[in-house]
Amino acid sequence: MKLKISPSRLCGEVKAPPSKSYAHRCLICAALAGGESRIIGISDSEDMLATLDCVEALGARYDKCGDTVTITGRRGKTPEGAVLRCRESGSTLRFMIPIALTGARVRFEGTPRLLERGIGIYEDMLGCKGIKIKKDEGGIELCGALTTGEYVLRGDVSSQFVSGLLFALPTLSGDSVIKVLPPVESRAYIDITLGVLRSFGIEISEPEPNIFTVRGGQRYEAGEKTVEGDWSNAAFPLCAGALGGSVTVSRLSFDGSRQGDREILSLLRRFGARVVQNGDSITVSHAPLHGTEIDATQIPDLVPVLATVAAVAEGKTVITGASRLRLKESDRLCTTRDMLRALGADIRDTEDGLEILGKPALTGGVTSSFGDHRIAMSAAV
């Protein structure tokens, strides 16, 4: 697929798409709940379809009508020999593994890039708990049952591993503890998981920072949920407004949102853009932009589009705390660098981030998306 984009001033209003972070979590909780749940705000994206495929493979049933999914929760354990097809969704894979471990043999499949990224700390952690793990070119096979106890995870890897355990452990008969070792990156995504769990009747306590006590024997409660707008996706049109027009994005949650990527507003203000909030809408308009320093530890998904803004901001922008981007759908530090260089930017990657020397304008050119949606969207901006 090839797209040709000509220079223009973007002006107008768009609605933020539903948050995939919330949607994944709501679908999973509904699948674990007794009875029928309705989740409003489910897109037809590949990631959502992957989670729905896996929900069905676990034994739940669903019906999708427009953007509303009705789910009847699974009864009993994961079927023997279940195949969970995760496509290219790392969230789906990492969330589903602990949930699927009820004693049966299960297999996870996905794209070559997803399997290359692997299941990280689950391998050692679950192996020590008696789970048998076998990998081949086409997938990952696991056999065994998740057990209660203490789980210790590094906090500088994906928070999705923590969330996977938070989904599964409350359904076991005994109590458990999850300890996340500092530094804890992307803490906002753990908070999203805790909030969605609470809305489905699951209580997790945190007696000390990043130590979670999970009471066993809990039951998920079915219900109706509406997925809030996605700050991560809203960042792209908002940044486009900062670069030369005036763009309004509606259907966003502000004070009540746990999404870390709402930080895009303060970052655009630091670049010098005009930012105005009105109800559930935000308008970003162009103003002279200047470089800044950004710690991306808690907002790694924003890095490609922030680098795009930095490429035309006067002075130097330094982005740090983004080493985990090397393990995304692409090595996003390298692909962001290569994409922007192809369009005329002065940019280099460092061990954990990017350094960009802004120019008055980019030259344009031909660039690749590297098979990564965030690189494609940043290139379009």
CSV table of C-alpha atoms in Angstrom, one decimal:
chain,number,residue,atom,x,y,z
A,1,MET,CA,0.0,0.0,0.0
A,2,LYS,CA,1.3,3.4,-0.9
A,3,LEU,CA,0.0,6.9,0.1
A,4,LYS,CA,0.9,10.3,-1.3
A,5,ILE,CA,0.5,13.2,1.0
A,6,SER,CA,0.8,16.8,-0.1
A,7,PRO,CA,1.4,19.8,2.2
A,8,SER,CA,-1.7,21.4,3.7
A,9,ARG,CA,-3.0,23.1,6.8
A,10,LEU,CA,-5.2,20.7,8.8
A,11,CYS,CA,-8.3,22.4,10.3
A,12,GLY,CA,-11.4,20.8,11.6
A,13,GLU,CA,-12.7,18.3,14.2
A,14,VAL,CA,-12.4,14.6,14.7
A,15,LYS,CA,-13.6,12.1,17.3
A,16,ALA,CA,-11.0,10.2,19.2
A,17,PRO,CA,-11.3,6.4,18.5
A,18,PRO,CA,-12.0,4.1,21.4
A,19,SER,CA,-9.1,3.3,23.6
A,20,LYS,CA,-7.6,-0.1,22.8
A,21,SER,CA,-6.0,-0.2,26.2
A,22,TYR,CA,-9.5,0.0,27.9
A,23,ALA,CA,-11.1,-2.2,25.2
A,24,HIS,CA,-8.7,-5.1,25.5
A,25,ARG,CA,-9.2,-5.1,29.3
A,26,CYS,CA,-13.0,-4.8,29.2
A,27,LEU,CA,-13.3,-7.7,26.7
A,28,ILE,CA,-11.1,-9.9,28.9
A,29,CYS,CA,-13.0,-9.1,32.1
A,30,ALA,CA,-16.3,-9.7,30.4
A,31,ALA,CA,-15.1,-13.1,29.2
A,32,LEU,CA,-14.2,-14.0,32.8
A,33,ALA,CA,-17.5,-12.8,34.2
A,34,GLY,CA,-20.5,-14.9,34.9
A,35,GLY,CA,-23.5,-13.9,32.7
A,36,GLU,CA,-23.7,-11.5,29.8
A,37,SER,CA,-21.8,-8.2,29.4
A,38,ARG,CA,-22.1,-5.4,26.8
A,39,ILE,CA,-19.0,-3.5,25.9
A,40,ILE,CA,-19.7,-0.3,23.8
A,41,GLY,CA,-16.8,1.2,21.8
A,42,ILE,CA,-15.0,-1.8,20.2
A,43,SER,CA,-13.4,-1.0,16.8
A,44,ASP,CA,-12.8,-3.4,14.0
A,45,SER,CA,-9.0,-3.2,14.4
A,46,GLU,CA,-6.8,-6.2,14.1
A,47,ASP,CA,-5.9,-6.0,17.8
A,48,MET,CA,-9.5,-6.0,18.9
A,49,LEU,CA,-10.3,-8.9,16.6
A,50,ALA,CA,-7.4,-10.8,18.0
A,51,THR,CA,-8.6,-10.4,21.5
A,52,LEU,CA,-12.1,-11.5,20.5
A,53,ASP,CA,-10.7,-14.6,18.7
A,54,CYS,CA,-8.9,-15.5,21.9
A,55,VAL,CA,-11.9,-14.8,24.1
A,56,GLU,CA,-13.8,-17.3,22.0
A,57,ALA,CA,-10.9,-19.8,22.1
A,58,LEU,CA,-11.0,-19.7,26.0
A,59,GLY,CA,-14.7,-20.8,25.9
A,60,ALA,CA,-16.6,-17.5,26.1
A,61,ARG,CA,-19.1,-16.5,23.4
A,62,TYR,CA,-19.5,-13.1,21.7
A,63,ASP,CA,-21.6,-11.2,19.2
A,64,LYS,CA,-20.5,-8.0,17.6
A,65,CYS,CA,-23.0,-5.5,16.2
A,66,GLY,CA,-21.4,-2.2,15.1
A,67,ASP,CA,-19.2,-1.0,17.9
A,68,THR,CA,-21.0,-3.0,20.6
A,69,VAL,CA,-19.9,-6.5,21.7
A,70,THR,CA,-22.1,-8.7,23.8
A,71,ILE,CA,-20.1,-11.4,25.6
A,72,THR,CA,-21.3,-14.4,27.6
A,73,GLY,CA,-18.5,-15.3,30.0
A,74,ARG,CA,-16.7,-18.7,29.8
A,75,ARG,CA,-17.8,-21.5,32.0
A,76,GLY,CA,-15.1,-23.9,33.3
A,77,LYS,CA,-11.5,-24.2,32.3
A,78,THR,CA,-9.7,-23.5,29.0
A,79,PRO,CA,-10.5,-26.3,26.5
A,80,GLU,CA,-7.7,-28.8,25.9
A,81,GLY,CA,-5.7,-28.0,22.8
A,82,ALA,CA,-7.2,-24.5,22.5
A,83,VAL,CA,-5.4,-22.3,19.9
A,84,LEU,CA,-5.3,-18.6,20.6
A,85,ARG,CA,-4.5,-16.6,17.5
A,86,CYS,CA,-3.0,-13.2,18.6
A,87,ARG,CA,-2.2,-11.9,15.1
A,88,GLU,CA,0.2,-9.0,15.9
A,89,SER,CA,-1.2,-7.9,19.2
A,90,GLY,CA,1.4,-8.0,22.0
A,91,SER,CA,-1.3,-6.9,24.5
A,92,THR,CA,-3.5,-9.9,23.6
A,93,LEU,CA,-0.6,-12.4,23.9
A,94,ARG,CA,0.7,-11.1,27.2
A,95,PHE,CA,-2.7,-10.6,28.8
A,96,MET,CA,-4.1,-14.0,27.7
A,97,ILE,CA,-1.2,-16.3,28.8
A,98,PRO,CA,-1.9,-16.4,32.6
A,99,ILE,CA,-5.7,-16.5,32.0
A,100,ALA,CA,-5.4,-19.5,29.7
A,101,LEU,CA,-3.3,-21.6,32.1
A,102,THR,CA,-6.0,-23.7,33.8
A,103,GLY,CA,-4.3,-27.0,33.3
A,104,ALA,CA,-5.0,-27.7,29.6
A,105,ARG,CA,-2.5,-27.7,26.8
A,106,VAL,CA,-2.9,-24.4,24.9
A,107,ARG,CA,-1.1,-22.8,21.9
A,108,PHE,CA,-0.6,-19.2,21.1
A,109,GLU,CA,0.1,-18.1,17.5
A,110,GLY,CA,0.9,-14.8,15.9
A,111,THR,CA,2.9,-13.0,13.2
A,112,PRO,CA,6.6,-13.6,13.0
A,113,ARG,CA,7.3,-10.2,14.5
A,114,LEU,CA,5.1,-10.9,17.5
A,115,LEU,CA,6.7,-14.3,18.1
A,116,GLU,CA,10.2,-12.7,17.7
A,117,ARG,CA,9.3,-10.2,20.5
A,118,GLY,CA,8.5,-13.3,22.6
A,119,ILE,CA,6.9,-13.6,26.0
A,120,GLY,CA,9.9,-12.3,28.0
A,121,ILE,CA,9.8,-12.7,31.7
A,122,TYR,CA,6.9,-15.1,31.6
A,123,GLU,CA,9.2,-17.9,30.4
A,124,ASP,CA,11.4,-17.9,33.5
A,125,MET,CA,8.6,-17.0,35.9
A,126,LEU,CA,6.1,-19.6,34.7
A,127,GLY,CA,8.8,-22.2,34.2
A,128,CYS,CA,9.7,-22.0,37.8
A,129,LYS,CA,6.0,-22.5,38.7
A,130,GLY,CA,5.8,-25.8,36.8
A,131,ILE,CA,4.4,-24.6,33.5
A,132,LYS,CA,5.9,-26.4,30.5
A,133,ILE,CA,6.7,-24.0,27.6
A,134,LYS,CA,7.6,-25.1,24.1
A,135,LYS,CA,8.3,-22.7,21.2
A,136,ASP,CA,8.5,-23.3,17.5
A,137,GLU,CA,8.4,-21.2,14.4
A,138,GLY,CA,4.6,-21.0,14.3
A,139,GLY,CA,3.8,-20.4,18.0
A,140,ILE,CA,4.2,-21.0,21.7
A,141,GLU,CA,2.7,-24.0,23.4
A,142,LEU,CA,2.1,-24.0,27.2
A,143,CYS,CA,0.8,-26.7,29.5
A,144,GLY,CA,-0.1,-26.5,33.2
A,145,ALA,CA,-2.1,-24.5,35.6
A,146,LEU,CA,-1.3,-21.1,37.1
A,147,THR,CA,-0.8,-21.3,40.8
A,148,THR,CA,-1.1,-18.9,43.7
A,149,GLY,CA,1.9,-17.5,45.5
A,150,GLU,CA,4.4,-14.6,45.1
A,151,TYR,CA,5.4,-13.3,41.7
A,152,VAL,CA,8.3,-10.9,41.3
A,153,LEU,CA,8.6,-8.9,38.0
A,154,ARG,CA,11.0,-6.2,36.8
A,155,GLY,CA,9.3,-2.9,36.4
A,156,ASP,CA,11.4,-1.8,33.4
A,157,VAL,CA,9.8,-4.3,31.0
A,158,SER,CA,6.2,-4.2,29.6
A,159,SER,CA,3.5,-3.6,32.1
A,160,GLN,CA,1.4,-6.1,30.2
A,161,PHE,CA,3.0,-8.9,32.1
A,162,VAL,CA,1.8,-7.4,35.3
A,163,SER,CA,-1.7,-7.0,33.9
A,164,GLY,CA,-1.9,-10.6,32.7
A,165,LEU,CA,-1.3,-11.8,36.3
A,166,LEU,CA,-3.7,-9.2,37.7
A,167,PHE,CA,-6.5,-10.7,35.4
A,168,ALA,CA,-5.8,-14.3,36.3
A,169,LEU,CA,-4.8,-14.5,40.0
A,170,PRO,CA,-8.1,-13.3,41.5
A,171,THR,CA,-9.9,-16.4,40.0
A,172,LEU,CA,-7.6,-18.9,41.9
A,173,SER,CA,-8.6,-20.3,45.2
A,174,GLY,CA,-5.7,-18.8,47.3
A,175,ASP,CA,-4.2,-15.4,47.8
A,176,SER,CA,-1.2,-14.1,45.8
A,177,VAL,CA,1.3,-11.2,45.8
A,178,ILE,CA,2.7,-9.4,42.8
A,179,LYS,CA,5.9,-7.4,43.4
A,180,VAL,CA,7.0,-5.0,40.7
A,181,LEU,CA,10.6,-4.0,41.1
A,182,PRO,CA,11.6,-0.3,40.5
A,183,PRO,CA,12.0,1.5,38.2
A,184,VAL,CA,8.4,0.9,37.2
A,185,GLU,CA,7.7,2.2,33.7
A,186,SER,CA,4.3,2.7,32.1
A,187,ARG,CA,2.6,2.6,35.5
A,188,ALA,CA,-0.4,4.3,34.0
A,189,TYR,CA,-1.3,1.0,32.1
A,190,ILE,CA,-1.2,-0.9,35.4
A,191,ASP,CA,-3.6,1.7,36.8
A,192,ILE,CA,-5.9,1.2,33.8
A,193,THR,CA,-6.0,-2.5,34.5
A,194,LEU,CA,-6.8,-1.9,38.2
A,195,GLY,CA,-9.6,0.5,37.3
A,196,VAL,CA,-11.2,-1.9,34.8
A,197,LEU,CA,-10.9,-4.8,37.3
A,198,ARG,CA,-12.6,-2.7,39.9
A,199,SER,CA,-15.5,-1.9,37.6
A,200,PHE,CA,-16.0,-5.7,37.1
A,201,GLY,CA,-16.1,-6.3,40.9
A,202,ILE,CA,-12.4,-7.4,41.4
A,203,GLU,CA,-10.5,-5.8,44.3
A,204,ILE,CA,-6.7,-5.6,44.3
A,205,SER,CA,-5.0,-3.9,47.3
A,206,GLU,CA,-1.6,-2.1,47.1
A,207,PRO,CA,-0.3,-1.9,50.7
A,208,GLU,CA,3.0,-0.5,49.4
A,209,PRO,CA,3.9,1.2,46.1
A,210,ASN,CA,3.9,-1.4,43.3
A,211,ILE,CA,3.3,-4.4,45.6
A,212,PHE,CA,-0.2,-5.8,44.9
A,213,THR,CA,-2.1,-8.2,47.2
A,214,VAL,CA,-4.5,-10.3,45.2
A,215,ARG,CA,-7.3,-12.1,47.2
A,216,GLY,CA,-8.3,-15.4,45.6
A,217,GLY,CA,-11.7,-16.8,45.1
A,218,GLN,CA,-13.1,-13.5,43.6
A,219,ARG,CA,-15.8,-13.5,40.9
A,220,TYR,CA,-16.0,-11.1,37.9
A,221,GLU,CA,-19.4,-9.4,37.7
A,222,ALA,CA,-21.0,-8.9,34.3
A,223,GLY,CA,-22.2,-5.4,33.3
A,224,GLU,CA,-22.3,-2.8,30.6
A,225,LYS,CA,-19.2,-0.7,29.9
A,226,THR,CA,-18.4,2.1,27.5
A,227,VAL,CA,-14.8,2.5,26.3
A,228,GLU,CA,-13.4,6.0,26.6
A,229,GLY,CA,-11.6,7.8,23.8
A,230,ASP,CA,-8.0,7.0,23.2
A,231,TRP,CA,-5.4,9.7,24.1
A,232,SER,CA,-2.7,7.7,22.3
A,233,ASN,CA,-4.4,8.0,18.9
A,234,ALA,CA,-5.7,11.5,19.6
A,235,ALA,CA,-2.1,12.6,19.8
A,236,PHE,CA,-1.6,12.3,16.1
A,237,PRO,CA,-4.2,14.9,14.9
A,238,LEU,CA,-3.4,17.1,17.9
A,239,CYS,CA,0.3,17.2,16.8
A,240,ALA,CA,-0.9,17.9,13.3
A,241,GLY,CA,-2.7,20.9,14.6
A,242,ALA,CA,0.5,22.1,16.3
A,243,LEU,CA,2.4,21.9,13.1
A,244,GLY,CA,0.4,24.3,11.0
A,245,GLY,CA,-3.4,24.4,11.5
A,246,SER,CA,-6.0,24.1,14.2
A,247,VAL,CA,-7.4,20.7,15.0
A,248,THR,CA,-10.1,19.8,17.6
A,249,VAL,CA,-10.4,16.2,19.0
A,250,SER,CA,-13.5,15.3,20.9
A,251,ARG,CA,-14.7,12.3,22.9
A,252,LEU,CA,-11.8,12.5,25.4
A,253,SER,CA,-11.8,12.0,29.1
A,254,PHE,CA,-9.8,14.4,31.2
A,255,ASP,CA,-9.6,14.3,35.0
A,256,GLY,CA,-11.1,10.9,35.3
A,257,SER,CA,-8.8,9.2,32.7
A,258,ARG,CA,-6.0,6.9,33.8
A,259,GLN,CA,-4.3,7.0,30.4
A,260,GLY,CA,-0.8,8.2,30.7
A,261,ASP,CA,-0.8,9.5,27.1
A,262,ARG,CA,-3.0,12.4,28.1
A,263,GLU,CA,0.4,13.9,28.9
A,264,ILE,CA,0.4,14.9,25.2
A,265,LEU,CA,-1.3,18.2,26.2
A,266,SER,CA,1.4,19.4,28.6
A,267,LEU,CA,4.1,18.3,26.1
A,268,LEU,CA,2.5,20.3,23.2
A,269,ARG,CA,2.3,23.3,25.5
A,270,ARG,CA,6.0,22.9,26.3
A,271,PHE,CA,6.7,22.9,22.6
A,272,GLY,CA,4.8,26.2,22.4
A,273,ALA,CA,1.6,25.1,20.7
A,274,ARG,CA,-1.7,26.7,21.7
A,275,VAL,CA,-3.9,24.2,23.6
A,276,VAL,CA,-7.5,24.9,24.6
A,277,GLN,CA,-9.9,22.6,26.4
A,278,ASN,CA,-13.7,22.8,26.1
A,279,GLY,CA,-15.8,20.0,27.7
A,280,ASP,CA,-14.6,16.7,26.2
A,281,SER,CA,-12.8,18.4,23.4
A,282,ILE,CA,-9.3,19.7,23.0
A,283,THR,CA,-8.1,22.2,20.3
A,284,VAL,CA,-4.5,22.5,19.3
A,285,SER,CA,-3.4,25.4,17.1
A,286,HIS,CA,-0.1,26.3,15.6
A,287,ALA,CA,2.3,28.7,17.2
A,288,PRO,CA,6.1,29.1,17.0
A,289,LEU,CA,7.6,25.8,18.3
A,290,HIS,CA,10.8,25.3,20.2
A,291,GLY,CA,12.7,22.3,21.4
A,292,THR,CA,12.4,20.7,24.8
A,293,GLU,CA,13.5,17.8,26.9
A,294,ILE,CA,11.2,14.8,27.3
A,295,ASP,CA,11.4,11.8,29.6
A,296,ALA,CA,9.4,9.1,27.8
A,297,THR,CA,9.6,6.5,30.5
A,298,GLN,CA,5.8,6.6,31.1
A,299,ILE,CA,4.7,7.6,27.6
A,300,PRO,CA,6.7,5.5,25.1
A,301,ASP,CA,4.0,5.3,22.5
A,302,LEU,CA,4.1,9.0,22.0
A,303,VAL,CA,7.7,9.1,21.0
A,304,PRO,CA,7.4,8.8,17.2
A,305,VAL,CA,4.9,11.6,16.9
A,306,LEU,CA,6.7,13.8,19.4
A,307,ALA,CA,9.8,13.4,17.3
A,308,THR,CA,7.8,14.5,14.3
A,309,VAL,CA,6.9,17.8,16.1
A,310,ALA,CA,10.5,18.2,17.3
A,311,ALA,CA,11.7,17.9,13.7
A,312,VAL,CA,10.3,21.4,13.0
A,313,ALA,CA,10.7,23.0,16.4
A,314,GLU,CA,13.4,25.6,16.7
A,315,GLY,CA,16.4,24.3,18.6
A,316,LYS,CA,17.2,20.9,20.0
A,317,THR,CA,14.8,18.3,21.5
A,318,VAL,CA,16.2,15.4,23.6
A,319,ILE,CA,14.0,12.3,24.3
A,320,THR,CA,15.2,9.8,26.9
A,321,GLY,CA,13.7,6.8,28.8
A,322,ALA,CA,12.6,5.1,25.6
A,323,SER,CA,14.8,2.0,25.3
A,324,ARG,CA,11.8,-0.3,25.4
A,325,LEU,CA,10.7,1.0,22.0
A,326,ARG,CA,13.3,-1.2,20.4
A,327,LEU,CA,11.0,-4.2,21.2
A,328,LYS,CA,7.8,-2.9,19.7
A,329,GLU,CA,6.3,-3.8,16.3
A,330,SER,CA,9.5,-2.3,15.0
A,331,ASP,CA,12.6,-0.9,16.6
A,332,ARG,CA,10.8,2.4,17.0
A,333,LEU,CA,13.9,4.4,17.8
A,334,CYS,CA,15.6,3.3,14.6
A,335,THR,CA,12.5,3.4,12.4
A,336,THR,CA,11.4,6.9,13.8
A,337,ARG,CA,15.0,8.1,13.0
A,338,ASP,CA,15.0,6.6,9.5
A,339,MET,CA,11.4,7.8,8.6
A,340,LEU,CA,12.2,11.4,9.7
A,341,ARG,CA,15.6,11.4,8.0
A,342,ALA,CA,14.0,10.3,4.7
A,343,LEU,CA,11.7,13.4,5.0
A,344,GLY,CA,14.6,15.8,5.7
A,345,ALA,CA,14.9,15.8,9.5
A,346,ASP,CA,18.1,16.2,11.5
A,347,ILE,CA,17.8,13.3,14.0
A,348,ARG,CA,19.9,10.6,15.6
A,349,ASP,CA,19.1,7.8,18.0
A,350,THR,CA,20.8,7.2,21.3
A,351,GLU,CA,20.9,4.2,23.6
A,352,ASP,CA,17.5,5.1,25.2
A,353,GLY,CA,16.0,7.8,23.0
A,354,LEU,CA,16.4,10.4,20.3
A,355,GLU,CA,18.1,13.8,19.7
A,356,ILE,CA,16.5,16.1,17.1
A,357,LEU,CA,17.7,19.4,15.8
A,358,GLY,CA,14.7,21.2,14.5
A,359,LYS,CA,14.4,22.8,11.1
A,360,PRO,CA,12.0,25.5,9.7
A,361,ALA,CA,10.5,22.8,7.5
A,362,LEU,CA,11.2,19.3,6.2
A,363,THR,CA,11.9,18.6,2.5
A,364,GLY,CA,9.5,15.7,2.1
A,365,GLY,CA,10.4,12.5,0.3
A,366,VAL,CA,9.7,8.8,0.2
A,367,THR,CA,9.7,6.9,3.4
A,368,SER,CA,8.6,3.5,4.8
A,369,SER,CA,6.2,2.7,7.6
A,370,PHE,CA,8.4,-0.4,8.4
A,371,GLY,CA,5.2,-2.3,9.0
A,372,ASP,CA,4.5,-0.3,12.1
A,373,HIS,CA,1.2,1.7,12.5
A,374,ARG,CA,2.7,4.4,14.7
A,375,ILE,CA,5.5,5.0,12.3
A,376,ALA,CA,2.9,5.3,9.4
A,377,MET,CA,0.8,7.7,11.3
A,378,SER,CA,3.8,9.9,12.4
A,379,ALA,CA,5.0,9.9,8.7
A,380,ALA,CA,1.5,11.1,7.7
A,381,VAL,CA,1.6,13.9,10.2
